[in-house]
CSV table of C-alpha atoms and ligand atoms in Angstrom, one decimal:
chain,number,residue,atom,x,y,z
A,27,MET,CA,155.6,-42.6,-70.8
A,28,THR,CA,153.1,-45.0,-69.4
A,29,SER,CA,152.9,-48.6,-70.6
A,30,THR,CA,150.1,-51.2,-70.2
A,31,GLY,CA,150.4,-54.7,-71.6
A,32,THR,CA,148.7,-58.1,-71.8
A,33,ALA,CA,150.3,-61.6,-71.7
A,34,THR,CA,149.8,-63.8,-74.7
A,35,PRO,CA,149.3,-67.5,-75.3
A,36,THR,CA,150.8,-67.3,-78.8
A,37,GLY,CA,154.0,-65.5,-77.7
A,38,ARG,CA,153.4,-62.9,-80.4
A,39,THR,CA,152.9,-59.3,-79.2
A,40,LEU,CA,152.6,-55.9,-80.8
A,41,ARG,CA,153.7,-52.7,-79.2
A,42,ILE,CA,151.6,-49.6,-79.9
A,43,ALA,CA,153.0,-46.1,-79.3
A,44,HIS,CA,150.1,-43.7,-78.8
A,45,LEU,CA,151.4,-40.2,-79.3
A,46,TYR,CA,150.1,-37.4,-77.1
A,47,PRO,CA,146.7,-38.9,-76.1
A,48,GLU,CA,146.0,-36.0,-73.7
A,49,LEU,CA,146.1,-33.5,-76.6
A,50,LEU,CA,145.1,-35.4,-79.7
A,51,ASN,CA,141.8,-37.1,-79.0
A,52,LEU,CA,139.1,-35.4,-80.9
A,53,TYR,CA,135.8,-37.3,-81.4
A,54,GLY,CA,137.0,-40.3,-79.5
A,55,ASP,CA,140.2,-41.0,-81.5
A,56,SER,CA,141.7,-42.8,-78.5
A,57,GLY,CA,139.0,-45.5,-79.0
A,58,ASN,CA,141.1,-46.6,-81.9
A,59,ILE,CA,143.7,-47.9,-79.4
A,60,LEU,CA,141.1,-50.0,-77.6
A,61,VAL,CA,140.0,-51.6,-80.8
A,62,LEU,CA,143.6,-52.5,-81.8
A,63,ARG,CA,144.2,-54.0,-78.3
A,64,ARG,CA,140.9,-56.0,-78.3
A,65,ARG,CA,141.4,-57.4,-81.8
A,66,LEU,CA,144.9,-58.6,-80.9
A,67,GLU,CA,143.7,-60.1,-77.6
A,68,TRP,CA,140.7,-61.9,-79.2
A,69,ARG,CA,143.2,-63.6,-81.4
A,70,GLY,CA,145.5,-64.6,-78.6
A,71,LEU,CA,148.0,-62.0,-79.5
A,72,GLY,CA,149.6,-59.7,-76.9
A,73,CYS,CA,149.4,-55.9,-76.9
A,74,GLU,CA,151.5,-53.4,-75.2
A,75,VAL,CA,150.4,-49.8,-75.4
A,76,VAL,CA,152.9,-47.1,-74.6
A,77,GLU,CA,151.3,-43.7,-74.1
A,78,CYS,CA,153.8,-41.0,-75.1
A,79,HIS,CA,153.2,-37.6,-73.5
A,80,VAL,CA,154.5,-34.3,-74.8
A,81,ASP,CA,157.8,-34.2,-72.9
A,82,ASP,CA,158.7,-37.8,-73.4
A,83,ARG,CA,161.4,-38.8,-75.9
A,84,PRO,CA,160.1,-42.1,-77.2
A,85,SER,CA,162.2,-44.6,-79.2
A,86,PHE,CA,160.4,-46.2,-82.1
A,87,SER,CA,163.0,-48.9,-82.7
A,88,ASP,CA,160.9,-51.6,-81.0
A,89,VAL,CA,157.5,-50.2,-81.9
A,90,ASP,CA,155.0,-51.9,-84.2
A,91,ILE,CA,152.2,-49.4,-84.6
A,92,VAL,CA,152.3,-45.6,-84.0
A,93,PHE,CA,149.0,-43.9,-83.7
A,94,ILE,CA,148.4,-40.1,-83.8
A,95,GLY,CA,144.9,-38.7,-83.3
A,96,GLY,CA,143.3,-35.4,-84.3
A,97,GLY,CA,143.2,-32.1,-82.4
A,98,SER,CA,142.3,-28.5,-82.6
A,99,ASP,CA,144.7,-26.0,-84.1
A,100,ARG,CA,145.8,-25.0,-80.6
A,101,GLU,CA,146.7,-28.5,-79.6
A,102,GLN,CA,148.2,-29.2,-83.0
A,103,LYS,CA,150.6,-26.3,-82.6
A,104,ILE,CA,151.8,-27.6,-79.2
A,105,VAL,CA,152.3,-31.1,-80.5
A,106,CYS,CA,154.0,-30.0,-83.7
A,107,ASP,CA,156.9,-28.4,-82.0
A,108,LYS,CA,157.4,-31.5,-79.8
A,109,LEU,CA,157.0,-33.9,-82.7
A,110,LEU,CA,159.7,-32.2,-84.8
A,111,ALA,CA,162.2,-33.4,-82.2
A,112,GLU,CA,161.2,-37.0,-83.2
A,113,GLN,CA,161.3,-36.3,-87.0
A,114,ASP,CA,164.5,-38.3,-87.7
A,115,GLU,CA,163.4,-41.3,-85.6
A,116,LEU,CA,159.9,-41.3,-87.1
A,117,ARG,CA,161.2,-41.0,-90.6
A,118,ALA,CA,163.5,-44.0,-90.1
A,119,TYR,CA,160.6,-45.9,-88.7
A,120,VAL,CA,158.3,-45.1,-91.6
A,121,GLU,CA,161.0,-45.8,-94.2
A,122,ASP,CA,161.6,-49.2,-92.6
A,123,GLY,CA,158.0,-50.1,-93.1
A,124,GLY,CA,156.8,-49.2,-89.6
A,125,VAL,CA,153.0,-49.0,-89.4
A,126,LEU,CA,151.6,-45.6,-88.6
A,127,GLY,CA,147.9,-44.5,-88.4
A,128,ALA,CA,147.1,-40.8,-88.2
A,129,VAL,CA,143.7,-39.1,-88.0
A,130,CYS,CA,142.9,-35.5,-89.1
A,131,GLY,CA,145.2,-33.2,-87.2
A,132,GLY,CA,147.7,-36.0,-86.8
A,133,TYR,CA,147.4,-36.8,-90.6
A,134,GLN,CA,148.0,-33.1,-91.4
A,135,LEU,CA,151.2,-33.2,-89.4
A,136,LEU,CA,152.6,-36.1,-91.5
A,137,GLY,CA,153.1,-33.6,-94.4
A,138,HIS,CA,155.5,-30.8,-95.1
A,139,SER,CA,153.4,-28.0,-93.7
A,140,TYR,CA,150.1,-27.0,-92.3
A,141,LEU,CA,148.6,-23.5,-92.7
A,142,MET,CA,147.2,-22.4,-89.4
A,143,GLY,CA,145.6,-19.0,-89.9
A,144,ASP,CA,148.3,-17.0,-91.6
A,145,GLU,CA,151.1,-19.1,-90.0
A,146,GLU,CA,152.6,-22.0,-91.8
A,147,VAL,CA,153.6,-24.7,-89.4
A,148,ARG,CA,156.3,-27.1,-90.3
A,149,GLY,CA,155.2,-30.7,-90.4
A,150,LEU,CA,157.2,-34.0,-90.2
A,151,SER,CA,157.6,-34.5,-94.0
A,152,LEU,CA,157.1,-38.2,-93.5
A,153,VAL,CA,154.7,-38.2,-96.5
A,154,ASP,CA,154.8,-36.0,-99.6
A,155,LEU,CA,151.7,-33.9,-98.8
A,156,TYR,CA,150.9,-30.5,-97.5
A,157,THR,CA,147.8,-28.8,-96.0
A,158,ASP,CA,146.5,-25.3,-96.6
A,159,ARG,CA,143.1,-23.9,-95.5
A,160,GLY,CA,139.8,-23.3,-97.0
A,161,SER,CA,136.4,-22.0,-96.1
A,162,PRO,CA,134.0,-23.3,-94.9
A,163,ARG,CA,135.2,-26.0,-92.6
A,164,LEU,CA,134.4,-29.5,-94.0
A,165,ILE,CA,132.1,-31.0,-91.5
A,166,GLY,CA,129.8,-34.0,-91.5
A,167,ASN,CA,129.5,-37.7,-92.0
A,168,ILE,CA,131.8,-39.4,-94.5
A,169,ALA,CA,132.0,-42.7,-96.4
A,170,VAL,CA,135.0,-43.8,-98.3
A,171,GLU,CA,135.8,-46.7,-100.6
A,172,SER,CA,139.3,-48.0,-100.1
A,173,ARG,CA,141.4,-51.0,-101.0
A,174,ILE,CA,142.5,-51.4,-97.4
A,175,SER,CA,138.9,-52.3,-96.2
A,176,PRO,CA,136.4,-54.8,-97.6
A,177,GLN,CA,133.6,-52.5,-96.4
A,178,PRO,CA,133.2,-48.8,-97.1
A,179,ILE,CA,135.0,-46.8,-94.4
A,180,VAL,CA,132.4,-44.7,-92.4
A,181,GLY,CA,132.9,-41.9,-89.9
A,182,TYR,CA,132.9,-38.2,-89.2
A,183,GLU,CA,135.1,-35.3,-90.4
A,184,ASN,CA,135.6,-31.8,-89.2
A,185,HIS,CA,138.5,-29.8,-90.6
A,186,GLY,CA,139.4,-26.4,-92.0
A,187,GLY,CA,142.5,-27.9,-93.6
A,188,ARG,CA,142.7,-28.9,-97.3
A,189,THR,CA,145.3,-31.6,-97.8
A,190,HIS,CA,147.1,-32.0,-101.2
A,191,LEU,CA,149.0,-35.2,-102.0
A,192,GLY,CA,152.3,-35.3,-103.9
A,193,PRO,CA,152.3,-37.1,-107.2
A,194,GLY,CA,153.6,-40.4,-105.8
A,195,VAL,CA,151.2,-40.6,-102.9
A,196,GLU,CA,148.1,-42.8,-103.1
A,197,PRO,CA,144.9,-41.6,-101.4
A,198,MET,CA,143.5,-44.0,-98.8
A,199,GLY,CA,140.4,-44.1,-100.9
A,200,ARG,CA,137.6,-42.3,-102.9
A,201,VAL,CA,134.9,-40.3,-101.2
A,202,LEU,CA,131.4,-41.8,-101.6
A,203,TYR,CA,129.8,-39.3,-99.2
A,204,GLY,CA,131.3,-36.2,-97.6
A,205,HIS,CA,134.4,-34.2,-98.4
A,206,GLY,CA,137.7,-35.9,-97.8
A,207,ASN,CA,141.1,-34.3,-98.4
A,208,ASP,CA,140.0,-31.1,-100.0
A,209,GLY,CA,136.3,-31.4,-100.9
A,210,VAL,CA,137.2,-31.2,-104.6
A,211,THR,CA,139.2,-34.1,-105.8
A,212,GLY,CA,137.1,-36.9,-104.3
A,213,GLU,CA,140.3,-38.2,-102.7
A,214,GLU,CA,140.4,-39.2,-99.0
A,215,GLY,CA,143.5,-39.7,-96.8
A,216,CYS,CA,146.8,-41.1,-97.9
A,217,LEU,CA,148.7,-44.4,-98.1
A,218,TYR,CA,152.4,-44.5,-98.1
A,219,LYS,CA,154.4,-47.6,-97.3
A,220,ASN,CA,152.7,-48.7,-94.1
A,221,VAL,CA,151.3,-45.3,-93.2
A,222,VAL,CA,147.6,-44.6,-93.3
A,223,GLY,CA,146.5,-41.0,-92.9
A,224,THR,CA,142.8,-40.1,-92.9
A,225,TYR,CA,140.3,-37.4,-91.9
A,226,VAL,CA,137.9,-40.0,-90.6
A,227,HIS,CA,137.1,-39.6,-86.9
A,228,GLY,CA,134.4,-41.4,-85.1
A,229,PRO,CA,136.6,-43.0,-83.9
A,230,LEU,CA,137.8,-44.7,-87.1
A,231,LEU,CA,138.3,-48.3,-86.1
A,232,PRO,CA,135.3,-49.6,-84.2
A,233,LYS,CA,132.9,-49.4,-87.2
A,234,ASN,CA,135.7,-50.2,-89.7
A,235,PRO,CA,137.3,-53.5,-88.6
A,236,GLY,CA,138.9,-53.9,-92.0
A,237,VAL,CA,141.1,-50.9,-91.4
A,238,ALA,CA,142.0,-52.1,-87.9
A,239,ASP,CA,143.0,-55.5,-89.4
A,240,TYR,CA,145.0,-53.9,-92.2
A,241,LEU,CA,147.1,-52.1,-89.6
A,242,ILE,CA,147.5,-55.2,-87.4
A,243,SER,CA,148.3,-57.5,-90.3
A,244,ARG,CA,151.0,-55.1,-91.7
A,245,ALA,CA,152.5,-54.9,-88.3
A,246,LEU,CA,152.5,-58.7,-87.7
A,247,GLU,CA,154.0,-59.2,-91.2
A,248,ARG,CA,156.8,-56.7,-90.4
A,249,ARG,CA,157.6,-58.1,-86.9
A,250,TYR,CA,157.0,-61.9,-87.5
A,251,GLY,CA,157.0,-62.3,-91.2
A,252,ASP,CA,153.4,-63.5,-91.3
A,253,GLY,CA,150.4,-61.1,-91.3
A,254,THR,CA,147.8,-63.8,-91.5
A,255,LEU,CA,144.9,-63.0,-89.2
A,256,ALA,CA,142.4,-65.5,-87.7
A,257,PRO,CA,138.8,-64.3,-88.6
A,258,LEU,CA,136.8,-62.7,-85.8
A,259,ASP,CA,133.0,-62.5,-85.3
A,260,ASP,CA,132.4,-59.0,-86.5
A,261,GLU,CA,128.7,-59.1,-86.7
A,262,ALA,CA,128.1,-56.1,-84.5
A,263,GLU,CA,130.9,-54.0,-86.1
A,264,LEU,CA,129.7,-54.8,-89.6
A,265,ALA,CA,126.0,-54.1,-88.7
A,266,ALA,CA,127.1,-50.7,-87.3
A,267,ASN,CA,129.1,-50.0,-90.4
A,268,LYS,CA,126.2,-51.0,-92.7
A,269,VAL,CA,123.5,-49.1,-91.0
A,270,MET,CA,125.5,-45.9,-91.2
A,271,PHE,CA,126.5,-46.4,-94.8
A,272,ASP,CA,123.0,-47.2,-95.9
A,273,ARG,CA,121.6,-44.1,-94.1
A,274,LEU,CA,124.2,-41.9,-95.8
A,275,MET,CA,123.7,-43.3,-99.2
A,276,SER,CA,119.9,-43.3,-99.1
A,277,GLY,CA,119.9,-39.5,-98.3
A,278,GLU,CA,118.3,-40.1,-95.0
A,279,VAL,CA,120.9,-38.1,-93.1
A,280,LYS,CA,120.6,-34.3,-93.3
A,281,GLU,CA,124.0,-32.6,-92.6
A,282,GLY,CA,124.3,-29.3,-90.8
B,456,LIG,N1,142.8,-28.5,-86.7
B,456,LIG,C1,142.7,-29.2,-87.9
B,456,LIG,C2,141.7,-28.6,-88.9
B,456,LIG,O1,140.8,-27.9,-88.5
B,456,LIG,C3,142.3,-30.6,-87.6
B,456,LIG,C4,141.0,-30.8,-86.8
B,456,LIG,C5,140.7,-32.2,-86.5
B,456,LIG,O2,141.6,-33.0,-86.1
B,456,LIG,N2,139.5,-32.6,-86.6
B,456,LIG,O3,141.9,-28.7,-90.1
């Protein structure tokens, strides 16, 4: 495990566990960690990032945010076997309200199973969902309306998996453009306790500061009993979000 931290004038710090960055980093998913760190630092809050590599046995008892990125089937398979060793710890963390963000391959691994070719790979069963496969792959830009973000969430998706949510699991949001969980229901991602799972790469957080602040606020609330966040100047982030959303919704972007 490698750990990097920053001192803080407020005395409040969040610890982020970034799982398997060397394997799960499709479409810049590791950029999400930079965004979390900067948004904490800009508010005078500390941030410690612990990178967990495949043979580490991390403890989640003092962690505030767990992040898992996406990966190809090959990488997912390697990670899955390792992750199952952490299943009990991760389940306890999630049930205790621990914040967890997971993208695409990482999102699929939160469920009971993931169908990889003909092989059904066991998932972590942290959230009541499962993923099978469909054809063609669901590829392209995506925009999602979600209660966790004041702006539509924009990004990019590329997955063969089709994710199906159990009856008690809320989707992260509704697809406005693109495919989402299965290309059929109009649902995208999942919300369960303080878990956010989504197919949105891009990376997710730079153009979607509302999602970043949702994760940070939930983690501060859990750790310090107060999730109130000082506002930041998000002019650049919101302009990037809006230009992409407007391009998608106007039909200007031709997919494929
Ligand atoms: N391997 C998975 C799929 O194709 C996830 C890919 C990804 O993380 N983009 O469904």
